[in-house]
mmCIF file of C-alpha atoms in Angstrom:
data_model
loop_
_atom_site.group_PDB
_atom_site.id
_atom_site.type_symbol
_atom_site.label_atom_id
_atom_site.label_comp_id
_atom_site.label_asym_id
_atom_site.label_seq_id
_atom_site.Cartn_x
_atom_site.Cartn_y
_atom_site.Cartn_z
ATOM 1 C CA MET N 103 18.253 5.174 0.192
ATOM 2 C CA GLU N 104 19.320 8.315 2.329
ATOM 3 C CA LYS N 105 20.315 11.338 0.379
ATOM 4 C CA THR N 106 21.469 14.697 2.778
ATOM 5 C CA ALA N 107 21.126 17.977 1.441
ATOM 6 C CA SER N 108 21.593 21.744 3.271
ATOM 7 C CA PHE N 109 19.151 24.367 3.797
ATOM 8 C CA ILE N 110 19.578 27.516 1.931
ATOM 9 C CA THR N 111 17.395 30.092 4.107
ATOM 10 C CA ASN N 112 15.859 33.266 2.648
ATOM 11 C CA THR N 113 16.023 32.681 -0.822
ATOM 12 C CA SER N 114 14.609 34.030 -2.472
ATOM 13 C CA ASP N 115 14.894 32.724 -6.432
ATOM 14 C CA PRO N 116 18.381 30.501 -6.226
ATOM 15 C CA LEU N 117 16.999 28.060 -8.830
ATOM 16 C CA ASN N 118 14.164 27.994 -11.493
ATOM 17 C CA ASN N 119 12.314 30.440 -8.915
ATOM 18 C CA THR N 120 12.166 28.119 -5.913
ATOM 19 C CA GLY N 121 11.729 29.724 -2.750
ATOM 20 C CA SER N 122 10.987 32.731 -1.537
ATOM 21 C CA PRO N 123 11.960 34.827 1.521
ATOM 22 C CA GLY N 124 11.541 33.978 5.046
ATOM 23 C CA THR N 125 11.301 29.999 4.031
ATOM 24 C CA ALA N 126 14.143 27.346 4.331
ATOM 25 C CA VAL N 127 14.903 25.281 0.375
ATOM 26 C CA ALA N 128 16.974 21.768 0.469
ATOM 27 C CA TYR N 129 18.373 20.551 -3.092
ATOM 28 C CA PHE N 130 18.617 17.434 -4.439
ATOM 29 C CA ASP N 131 21.262 16.385 -7.220
ATOM 30 C CA SER N 132 19.120 13.445 -7.503
ATOM 31 C CA ILE N 133 14.901 12.883 -7.382
ATOM 32 C CA ILE N 134 13.767 10.042 -5.254
ATOM 33 C CA TYR N 135 10.052 8.463 -7.598
ATOM 34 C CA GLY N 136 7.108 7.355 -4.956
ATOM 35 C CA LYS N 137 7.282 7.979 -0.996
ATOM 36 C CA SER N 138 10.012 9.608 0.132
ATOM 37 C CA LYS N 139 10.206 10.275 4.230
ATOM 38 C CA VAL N 140 11.687 13.819 4.450
ATOM 39 C CA GLU N 141 13.238 14.735 8.490
ATOM 40 C CA ALA N 142 14.519 18.403 9.405
ATOM 41 C CA THR N 143 16.324 19.045 11.783
ATOM 42 C CA LEU N 144 18.179 22.317 12.768
ATOM 43 C CA VAL N 145 21.556 22.063 13.254
ATOM 44 C CA ASN N 146 23.729 25.326 14.057
ATOM 45 C CA PRO N 147 23.354 27.273 17.023
ATOM 46 C CA LEU N 148 20.169 29.439 16.573
ATOM 47 C CA ASP N 149 19.928 32.858 15.142
ATOM 48 C CA PRO N 150 19.311 35.525 18.271
ATOM 49 C CA ARG N 151 17.237 37.253 16.413
ATOM 50 C CA TYR N 152 15.235 34.366 15.488
ATOM 51 C CA ALA N 153 15.047 32.637 18.510
ATOM 52 C CA THR N 154 11.804 33.151 19.118
ATOM 53 C CA ILE N 155 10.121 33.084 16.108
ATOM 54 C CA LEU N 156 12.513 29.188 15.922
ATOM 55 C CA LYS N 157 12.249 28.075 19.905
ATOM 56 C CA GLY N 158 9.396 25.310 17.849
ATOM 57 C CA LEU N 159 12.126 23.564 15.883
ATOM 58 C CA LYS N 160 14.737 23.212 18.801
ATOM 59 C CA ASP N 161 16.292 20.714 19.304
ATOM 60 C CA LYS N 162 13.581 18.717 17.520
ATOM 61 C CA THR N 163 13.080 17.037 13.875
ATOM 62 C CA VAL N 164 9.746 17.532 11.475
ATOM 63 C CA THR N 165 9.336 14.325 9.606
ATOM 64 C CA LYS N 166 7.444 15.126 6.632
ATOM 65 C CA GLU N 167 6.072 12.650 3.800
ATOM 66 C CA ILE N 168 6.647 13.824 0.343
ATOM 67 C CA PHE N 169 5.885 11.584 -2.885
ATOM 68 C CA THR N 170 7.147 12.410 -6.640
ATOM 69 C CA ASN N 171 5.566 11.352 -9.444
ATOM 70 C CA PRO N 172 7.191 7.896 -10.810
ATOM 71 C CA TYR N 173 7.445 7.724 -15.040
ATOM 72 C CA PHE N 174 6.124 4.216 -16.109
ATOM 73 C CA SER N 175 8.509 1.326 -17.296
ATOM 74 C CA LYS N 176 8.915 0.950 -21.161
ATOM 75 C CA ASN N 177 6.950 -0.941 -23.084
ATOM 76 C CA SER N 178 7.938 -4.303 -23.314
ATOM 77 C CA CYS N 179 4.229 -4.872 -25.980
ATOM 78 C CA SER N 180 3.078 -3.166 -28.854
ATOM 79 C CA LEU N 181 -0.692 -4.151 -29.966
ATOM 80 C CA ALA N 182 -3.359 -1.698 -32.447
ATOM 81 C CA THR N 183 -5.286 -0.868 -29.375
ATOM 82 C CA GLU N 184 -8.424 1.312 -29.064
ATOM 83 C CA ILE N 185 -9.237 2.693 -25.528
ATOM 84 C CA ALA N 186 -11.777 5.557 -24.018
ATOM 85 C CA TYR N 187 -10.410 6.587 -20.839
ATOM 86 C CA VAL N 188 -13.507 7.855 -17.954
ATOM 87 C CA VAL N 189 -12.656 9.607 -15.160
ATOM 88 C CA ASP N 190 -14.984 10.002 -12.212
ATOM 89 C CA TYR N 191 -15.317 14.164 -11.350
ATOM 90 C CA SER N 192 -18.674 14.046 -9.680
ATOM 91 C CA SER N 193 -18.835 15.798 -6.375
ATOM 92 C CA SER N 194 -17.668 12.523 -3.634
ATOM 93 C CA MET N 195 -14.122 12.895 -5.221
ATOM 94 C CA LYS N 196 -13.011 15.989 -4.081
ATOM 95 C CA ALA N 197 -12.009 14.357 -0.657
ATOM 96 C CA VAL N 198 -10.583 11.201 -2.816
ATOM 97 C CA ASP N 199 -8.370 12.537 -4.729
ATOM 98 C CA PRO N 200 -7.937 16.152 -4.038
ATOM 99 C CA THR N 201 -5.075 17.452 -6.839
ATOM 100 C CA ASN N 202 -6.301 15.909 -9.601
ATOM 101 C CA TYR N 203 -4.214 13.402 -9.389
ATOM 102 C CA ARG N 204 -6.270 11.034 -10.926
ATOM 103 C CA GLY N 205 -6.381 13.704 -14.457
ATOM 104 C CA LYS N 206 -2.784 14.411 -14.481
ATOM 105 C CA LYS N 207 -1.939 10.581 -14.435
ATOM 106 C CA MET N 208 -3.819 9.653 -16.734
ATOM 107 C CA ILE N 209 -3.157 12.027 -19.630
ATOM 108 C CA GLU N 210 0.300 10.102 -18.856
ATOM 109 C CA LEU N 211 -1.821 6.652 -19.601
ATOM 110 C CA ILE N 212 -2.767 7.435 -23.066
ATOM 111 C CA ASN N 213 0.715 8.659 -24.348
ATOM 112 C CA GLN N 214 2.077 5.914 -22.740
ATOM 113 C CA ILE N 215 -0.438 3.228 -24.365
ATOM 114 C CA LYS N 216 -0.504 5.424 -27.828
ATOM 115 C CA ALA N 217 -4.009 3.769 -29.254
ATOM 116 C CA LYS N 218 -4.899 3.456 -32.494
ATOM 117 C CA ASN N 219 -8.045 5.981 -31.212
ATOM 118 C CA ASN N 220 -8.417 7.085 -28.019
ATOM 119 C CA ILE N 221 -12.334 8.424 -26.170
ATOM 120 C CA VAL N 222 -11.696 10.723 -23.320
ATOM 121 C CA ILE N 223 -14.508 11.318 -21.228
ATOM 122 C CA GLU N 224 -15.343 12.891 -18.184
ATOM 123 C CA THR N 225 -18.460 12.297 -15.718
ATOM 124 C CA ASN N 226 -20.605 13.070 -13.212
ATOM 125 C CA THR N 227 -24.241 13.938 -13.279
ATOM 126 C CA LYS N 228 -23.396 13.700 -17.247
ATOM 127 C CA ALA N 229 -20.381 12.630 -19.274
ATOM 128 C CA THR N 230 -18.694 14.551 -21.336
ATOM 129 C CA VAL N 231 -15.853 13.492 -23.996
ATOM 130 C CA LEU N 232 -13.525 15.776 -23.932
ATOM 131 C CA GLY N 233 -11.034 14.328 -26.709
ATOM 132 C CA GLU N 234 -10.938 10.955 -29.299
ATOM 133 C CA GLY N 235 -8.873 10.516 -31.950
ATOM 134 C CA THR N 236 -4.911 9.411 -32.567
ATOM 135 C CA THR N 237 -3.060 9.937 -29.386
ATOM 136 C CA GLU N 238 -1.072 12.696 -30.774
ATOM 137 C CA ASN N 239 -4.705 14.732 -31.407
ATOM 138 C CA VAL N 240 -6.316 14.064 -27.810
ATOM 139 C CA LEU N 241 -2.935 15.282 -26.509
ATOM 140 C CA LYS N 242 -3.585 18.775 -28.250
ATOM 141 C CA LYS N 243 -6.846 19.558 -25.622
ATOM 142 C CA ASP N 244 -6.303 20.331 -22.380
ATOM 143 C CA LEU N 245 -8.340 17.277 -21.401
ATOM 144 C CA TYR N 246 -8.696 16.545 -18.000
ATOM 145 C CA LYS N 247 -6.837 19.825 -16.475
ATOM 146 C CA ALA N 248 -9.426 21.744 -16.081
ATOM 147 C CA SER N 249 -12.500 19.259 -14.593
ATOM 148 C CA LYS N 250 -14.042 19.909 -12.072
ATOM 149 C CA ASP N 251 -15.587 17.757 -8.938
ATOM 150 C CA LYS N 252 -19.359 18.080 -9.017
ATOM 151 C CA GLY N 253 -22.773 17.058 -9.274
ATOM 152 C CA ALA N 254 -23.615 13.387 -8.543
ATOM 153 C CA THR N 255 -22.273 10.129 -10.108
ATOM 154 C CA ASP N 256 -23.014 8.981 -12.996
ATOM 155 C CA ILE N 257 -19.837 6.163 -14.677
ATOM 156 C CA PHE N 258 -22.201 4.234 -17.094
ATOM 157 C CA ALA N 259 -23.013 7.534 -18.459
ATOM 158 C CA GLY N 260 -19.499 6.988 -19.444
ATOM 159 C CA ILE N 261 -19.215 3.909 -20.128
ATOM 160 C CA ASP N 262 -22.540 4.186 -22.857
ATOM 161 C CA ILE N 263 -20.648 7.311 -24.774
ATOM 162 C CA ALA N 264 -18.091 5.275 -25.033
ATOM 163 C CA LEU N 265 -19.525 1.966 -26.164
ATOM 164 C CA THR N 266 -20.700 4.631 -29.740
ATOM 165 C CA LYS N 267 -17.275 5.481 -30.136
ATOM 166 C CA PHE N 268 -15.813 2.476 -30.879
ATOM 167 C CA SER N 269 -14.898 1.239 -34.352
ATOM 168 C CA ASN N 270 -16.286 -2.173 -36.302
ATOM 169 C CA ASP N 271 -12.360 -3.189 -36.616
ATOM 170 C CA THR N 272 -11.904 -6.574 -35.601
ATOM 171 C CA LYS N 273 -7.975 -6.265 -35.246
ATOM 172 C CA THR N 274 -8.079 -3.726 -32.555
ATOM 173 C CA SER N 275 -8.097 -5.137 -29.396
ATOM 174 C CA LYS N 276 -11.043 -3.081 -27.185
ATOM 175 C CA ALA N 277 -11.089 -1.657 -23.290
ATOM 176 C CA ILE N 278 -12.985 1.170 -21.472
ATOM 177 C CA VAL N 279 -10.396 2.224 -18.408
ATOM 178 C CA VAL N 280 -13.092 3.763 -15.467
ATOM 179 C CA VAL N 281 -11.771 5.580 -12.040
ATOM 180 C CA SER N 282 -14.285 6.291 -9.888
ATOM 181 C CA ASP N 283 -14.754 6.463 -5.986
ATOM 182 C CA GLY N 284 -17.949 3.611 -7.030
ATOM 183 C CA LYS N 285 -21.206 5.927 -6.013
ATOM 184 C CA THR N 286 -22.575 6.101 -8.928
ATOM 185 C CA SER N 287 -26.538 5.081 -10.142
ATOM 186 C CA LYS N 288 -26.823 1.911 -11.743
ATOM 187 C CA SER N 289 -29.379 2.679 -13.867
ATOM 188 C CA LYS N 290 -27.881 1.666 -16.968
ATOM 189 C CA MET N 291 -24.822 -0.888 -15.288
ATOM 190 C CA THR N 292 -27.212 -3.305 -17.117
ATOM 191 C CA LYS N 293 -27.611 -2.390 -20.502
ATOM 192 C CA ALA N 294 -23.614 -1.190 -20.391
ATOM 193 C CA ILE N 295 -22.346 -4.395 -19.306
ATOM 194 C CA ASN N 296 -24.461 -6.499 -22.024
ATOM 195 C CA GLU N 297 -23.485 -3.546 -24.770
ATOM 196 C CA ALA N 298 -19.692 -4.072 -24.137
ATOM 197 C CA LYS N 299 -19.923 -7.922 -24.087
ATOM 198 C CA LYS N 300 -21.295 -8.218 -27.422
ATOM 199 C CA GLN N 301 -18.581 -5.677 -28.899
ATOM 200 C CA GLY N 302 -15.741 -7.448 -27.564
ATOM 201 C CA VAL N 303 -15.002 -4.814 -24.956
ATOM 202 C CA LYS N 304 -13.266 -5.131 -21.657
ATOM 203 C CA VAL N 305 -13.738 -2.520 -18.456
ATOM 204 C CA TYR N 306 -11.177 -2.246 -16.553
ATOM 205 C CA THR N 307 -12.175 -0.366 -12.950
ATOM 206 C CA ILE N 308 -9.956 1.755 -10.462
ATOM 207 C CA SER N 309 -11.012 2.719 -7.578
ATOM 208 C CA MET N 310 -9.607 5.081 -5.598
ATOM 209 C CA GLY N 311 -9.442 6.320 -2.175
ATOM 210 C CA LYS N 312 -9.917 4.428 2.172
ATOM 211 C CA LYS N 313 -12.297 1.424 1.781
ATOM 212 C CA SER N 314 -14.933 3.987 3.946
ATOM 213 C CA GLN N 315 -14.963 6.478 0.878
ATOM 214 C CA ILE N 316 -15.853 3.975 -1.669
ATOM 215 C CA ASN N 317 -18.649 1.308 -3.445
ATOM 216 C CA ASP N 318 -16.210 -1.506 -5.078
ATOM 217 C CA ALA N 319 -19.575 -3.956 -5.665
ATOM 218 C CA THR N 320 -20.330 -2.088 -8.294
ATOM 219 C CA LEU N 321 -17.237 -1.425 -10.267
ATOM 220 C CA MET N 322 -16.104 -5.222 -9.733
ATOM 221 C CA GLN N 323 -19.517 -6.669 -11.052
ATOM 222 C CA VAL N 324 -18.299 -4.460 -14.225
ATOM 223 C CA ALA N 325 -15.048 -5.678 -14.535
ATOM 224 C CA GLU N 326 -15.701 -8.933 -13.658
ATOM 225 C CA GLN N 327 -18.492 -9.743 -16.231
ATOM 226 C CA THR N 328 -17.383 -7.784 -19.081
ATOM 227 C CA GLY N 329 -13.711 -9.994 -18.235
ATOM 228 C CA GLY N 330 -11.611 -6.667 -17.314
ATOM 229 C CA ALA N 331 -10.209 -6.126 -13.937
ATOM 230 C CA TYR N 332 -11.011 -4.501 -10.746
ATOM 231 C CA PHE N 333 -8.131 -2.478 -8.868
ATOM 232 C CA HIS N 334 -8.284 0.163 -5.557
ATOM 233 C CA ALA N 335 -5.805 2.453 -4.956
ATOM 234 C CA ILE N 336 -4.804 3.677 -1.853
ATOM 235 C CA ASP N 337 -3.052 6.052 -2.883
ATOM 236 C CA ASN N 338 -1.338 7.788 -5.246
ATOM 237 C CA LEU N 339 1.758 5.667 -5.726
ATOM 238 C CA GLN N 340 -0.822 3.078 -6.522
ATOM 239 C CA LEU N 341 -3.128 4.151 -8.845
ATOM 240 C CA HIS N 342 0.788 4.462 -10.781
ATOM 241 C CA GLN N 343 1.142 0.900 -10.224
ATOM 242 C CA VAL N 344 -2.422 0.424 -11.153
ATOM 243 C CA PHE N 345 -1.948 2.041 -14.992
ATOM 244 C CA GLN N 346 0.914 0.540 -14.731
ATOM 245 C CA LYS N 347 0.330 -2.753 -14.546
ATOM 246 C CA LEU N 348 -2.663 -1.357 -17.071
ATOM 247 C CA VAL N 349 0.272 -0.893 -19.823
ATOM 248 C CA ASP N 350 1.315 -4.531 -19.700
ATOM 249 C CA THR N 351 -2.174 -5.511 -19.240
ATOM 250 C CA ILE N 352 -3.919 -4.158 -22.121
ATOM 251 C CA LEU N 353 -0.964 -4.460 -24.769
ATOM 252 C CA CYS N 354 1.358 -7.831 -23.745
ATOM 253 C CA LYS N 355 -2.862 -9.653 -23.226
ATOM 254 C CA THR N 356 -1.677 -10.534 -20.075
ATOM 255 C CA PRO N 357 -3.860 -11.948 -17.455
ATOM 256 C CA ALA N 358 -4.207 -8.880 -14.898
ATOM 257 C CA SER N 359 -3.839 -9.762 -11.266
ATOM 258 C CA SER N 360 -5.741 -6.997 -9.076
ATOM 259 C CA CYS N 361 -3.163 -6.759 -6.609
ATOM 260 C CA ILE N 362 -1.416 -3.895 -7.019
ATOM 261 C CA ASN N 363 2.118 -4.738 -5.368
ATOM 262 C CA PRO N 364 2.603 -7.439 -2.039
ATOM 263 C CA GLU N 365 4.687 -4.350 -0.350
ATOM 264 C CA ASP N 366 1.624 -1.942 0.211
ATOM 265 C CA LEU N 367 -0.167 -5.070 0.759
ATOM 266 C CA PHE N 368 -1.481 -3.237 4.583
ATOM 267 C CA GLU N 369 -4.312 -1.140 3.289
ATOM 268 C CA GLU N 370 -4.294 0.079 7.434
ATOM 269 C CA THR N 371 -3.196 -1.423 11.007
ATOM 270 C CA SER N 372 -3.691 -0.638 14.191
ATOM 271 C CA VAL N 373 -3.176 -1.402 18.017
ATOM 272 C CA SER N 374 -4.617 0.385 20.882
ATOM 273 C CA LEU N 375 -4.967 0.805 24.495
ATOM 274 C CA ARG N 376 -8.229 0.772 26.078
ATOM 275 C CA LYS N 377 -9.640 -0.064 29.770
ATOM 276 C CA GLY N 378 -7.241 -3.041 30.003
ATOM 277 C CA TYR N 379 -8.007 -3.989 26.884
ATOM 278 C CA ILE N 380 -5.041 -4.986 24.203
ATOM 279 C CA THR N 381 -7.458 -4.275 20.488
ATOM 280 C CA MET N 382 -4.961 -5.355 17.173
ATOM 281 C CA SER N 383 -6.717 -4.670 13.758
ATOM 282 C CA ALA N 384 -5.477 -4.940 9.930
ATOM 283 C CA ARG N 385 -7.376 -3.694 6.706
ATOM 284 C CA ILE N 386 -5.293 -5.148 3.705
ATOM 285 C CA ASP N 387 -5.698 -5.065 0.353
ATOM 286 C CA GLY N 388 -9.068 -7.049 0.044
ATOM 287 C CA ASN N 389 -7.533 -7.539 -4.095
ATOM 288 C CA CYS N 390 -4.023 -9.608 -2.322
ATOM 289 C CA SER N 391 -5.293 -13.631 -2.744
ATOM 290 C CA ASN N 392 -2.900 -14.979 -1.088
ATOM 291 C CA VAL N 393 -3.095 -14.337 1.848
ATOM 292 C CA ALA N 394 -3.566 -17.127 4.498
ATOM 293 C CA LYS N 395 -2.212 -15.740 7.850
ATOM 294 C CA MET N 396 -2.298 -12.433 9.892
ATOM 295 C CA ASN N 397 0.595 -12.335 12.850
ATOM 296 C CA VAL N 398 1.322 -9.768 16.005
ATOM 297 C CA ARG N 399 3.945 -9.651 16.931
ATOM 298 C CA PHE N 400 5.572 -7.673 20.028
ATOM 299 C CA ASN N 401 9.581 -7.361 20.678
ATOM 300 C CA SER N 402 9.938 -7.611 24.080
ATOM 301 C CA VAL N 403 13.955 -7.950 26.641
ATOM 302 C CA SER N 404 12.440 -11.006 27.345
ATOM 303 C CA GLY N 405 11.402 -12.997 24.463
ATOM 304 C CA ASP N 406 8.834 -11.874 21.279
ATOM 305 C CA VAL N 407 5.080 -11.965 22.283
ATOM 306 C CA GLN N 408 3.142 -13.260 18.571
ATOM 307 C CA PHE N 409 -0.413 -13.631 18.555
ATOM 308 C CA ASP N 410 -2.703 -14.786 15.374
ATOM 309 C CA LEU N 411 -5.573 -12.640 14.044
ATOM 310 C CA GLN N 412 -8.346 -13.944 13.670
ATOM 311 C CA LYS N 413 -9.933 -12.956 9.930
ATOM 312 C CA ARG N 414 -13.110 -11.206 9.853
ATOM 313 C CA SER N 415 -13.905 -10.190 6.374
ATOM 314 C CA ASP N 416 -11.908 -10.956 3.399
ATOM 315 C CA SER N 417 -9.664 -7.571 3.992
ATOM 316 C CA VAL N 418 -9.722 -7.454 7.819
ATOM 317 C CA TYR N 419 -8.557 -9.498 10.264
ATOM 318 C CA MET N 420 -8.597 -8.577 15.141
ATOM 319 C CA LEU N 421 -7.975 -9.975 17.723
ATOM 320 C CA THR N 422 -8.709 -8.290 21.650
ATOM 321 C CA LYS N 423 -6.737 -9.604 24.579
ATOM 322 C CA THR N 424 -6.201 -8.376 28.006
ATOM 323 C CA VAL N 425 -3.490 -6.390 29.645
ATOM 324 C CA GLN N 426 -2.973 -9.123 32.112
ATOM 325 C CA THR N 427 -1.427 -11.080 28.718
ATOM 326 C CA MET N 428 1.605 -8.960 28.956
ATOM 327 C CA GLN N 429 1.593 -8.147 31.526
ATOM 328 C CA ASP N 430 5.695 -10.752 32.062
ATOM 329 C CA PHE N 431 7.385 -8.926 29.045
ATOM 330 C CA LYS N 432 8.625 -5.602 29.321
ATOM 331 C CA VAL N 433 7.366 -4.821 25.228
ATOM 332 C CA ASN N 434 9.206 -2.222 23.288
ATOM 333 C CA ASN N 435 7.103 0.424 21.071
ATOM 334 C CA ASP N 436 8.014 -1.188 17.233
ATOM 335 C CA ILE N 437 4.576 -4.134 16.746
ATOM 336 C CA GLU N 438 4.957 -6.247 13.875
ATOM 337 C CA PHE N 439 1.763 -6.734 11.577
ATOM 338 C CA ILE N 440 3.144 -9.906 9.493
ATOM 339 C CA ALA N 441 0.925 -11.509 6.540
ATOM 340 C CA TYR N 442 1.891 -15.564 5.608
ATOM 341 C CA ASP N 443 0.880 -17.023 2.528
ATOM 342 C CA LYS N 444 -0.052 -21.247 2.683
ATOM 343 C CA ASP N 445 2.874 -22.116 2.224
ATOM 344 C CA GLY N 446 4.330 -19.989 5.591
ATOM 345 C CA ASN N 447 6.232 -17.554 3.193
ATOM 346 C CA ILE N 448 5.808 -13.682 4.476
ATOM 347 C CA ILE N 449 4.286 -11.712 2.174
ATOM 348 C CA ALA N 450 4.845 -8.323 3.698
ATOM 349 C CA MET N 451 5.883 -7.020 6.955
ATOM 350 C CA LYS N 452 4.346 -3.062 8.638
ATOM 351 C CA THR N 453 5.172 -1.898 11.787
ATOM 352 C CA VAL N 454 3.366 0.152 13.790
ATOM 353 C CA THR N 455 3.416 1.658 17.768
ATOM 354 C CA MET N 456 0.764 1.521 20.417
ATOM 355 C CA THR N 457 -1.961 4.394 21.089
ATOM 356 C CA ASN N 458 -3.626 5.136 24.072
#
């Protein structure tokens, strides 16, 4: 979907306190939720008074990706539930989520599920209960709005407290939702897993950030051994998608697939040229287990050139070729990564450009 809007310049307060002198603001008649690409171009002749200031923008298109927080879909099921929400606010989370999107989105998740009993916990070096009780009562509190990233990580301190707060009501479904980078003390892990299994509490774990920023092994183990599921969200949009899946999984009791969205399968892709060698690499969402083959396609005026990447791990594919391999082809800048399932169907595609 494409939308076009003109800029209003030098605005001081035209709409809802937005804009300020010296800024240019574009107003759209509707919102595109999720990730969008915005392009801005100066199309009018430059005012001579501002020619020096704006010369860097002349005949140039500025591109930026923006994110608008999406809404959850309407709940398709209802269920009497008790849920503990454990969110990591250790120092290492500052690099993963500098805007505290996890806290804001968790508050939305609490409101969306509307559990019979909510246990809201912040954890770093120690765990703190921020609120407990009905959805209406806990949402009256600040919850994660004022939470700050500090100290070490101990998600099991939070899980331990949560497990003491559930009722003995056998008719309610019980779960714990954990958001963390997984860099946690594991001294209480075995005890927490055993107690969760004893109480019949499923633990759903979510890691945030790039693979290099997280330790997913612990989060996977906790989820697997308690009958929950592990998810990895590389950005804010994927965290929203994970939470949407959790709403359906918890309220509808549907099996949880950790593969968030095939459209977001590719986490990192690159094609680089170094010292006569072309290196192609792709890192995919390791939770999507249906990838059987990874292909890279170079588009050329004399015919496409394709290579099958070699699988280096559950989530990494790579291949290196000499430049001579491509010498007979005049390839375009756009290079396509294509993921296939075992039946040869395309799961996902991503286009990149080569770097030197």
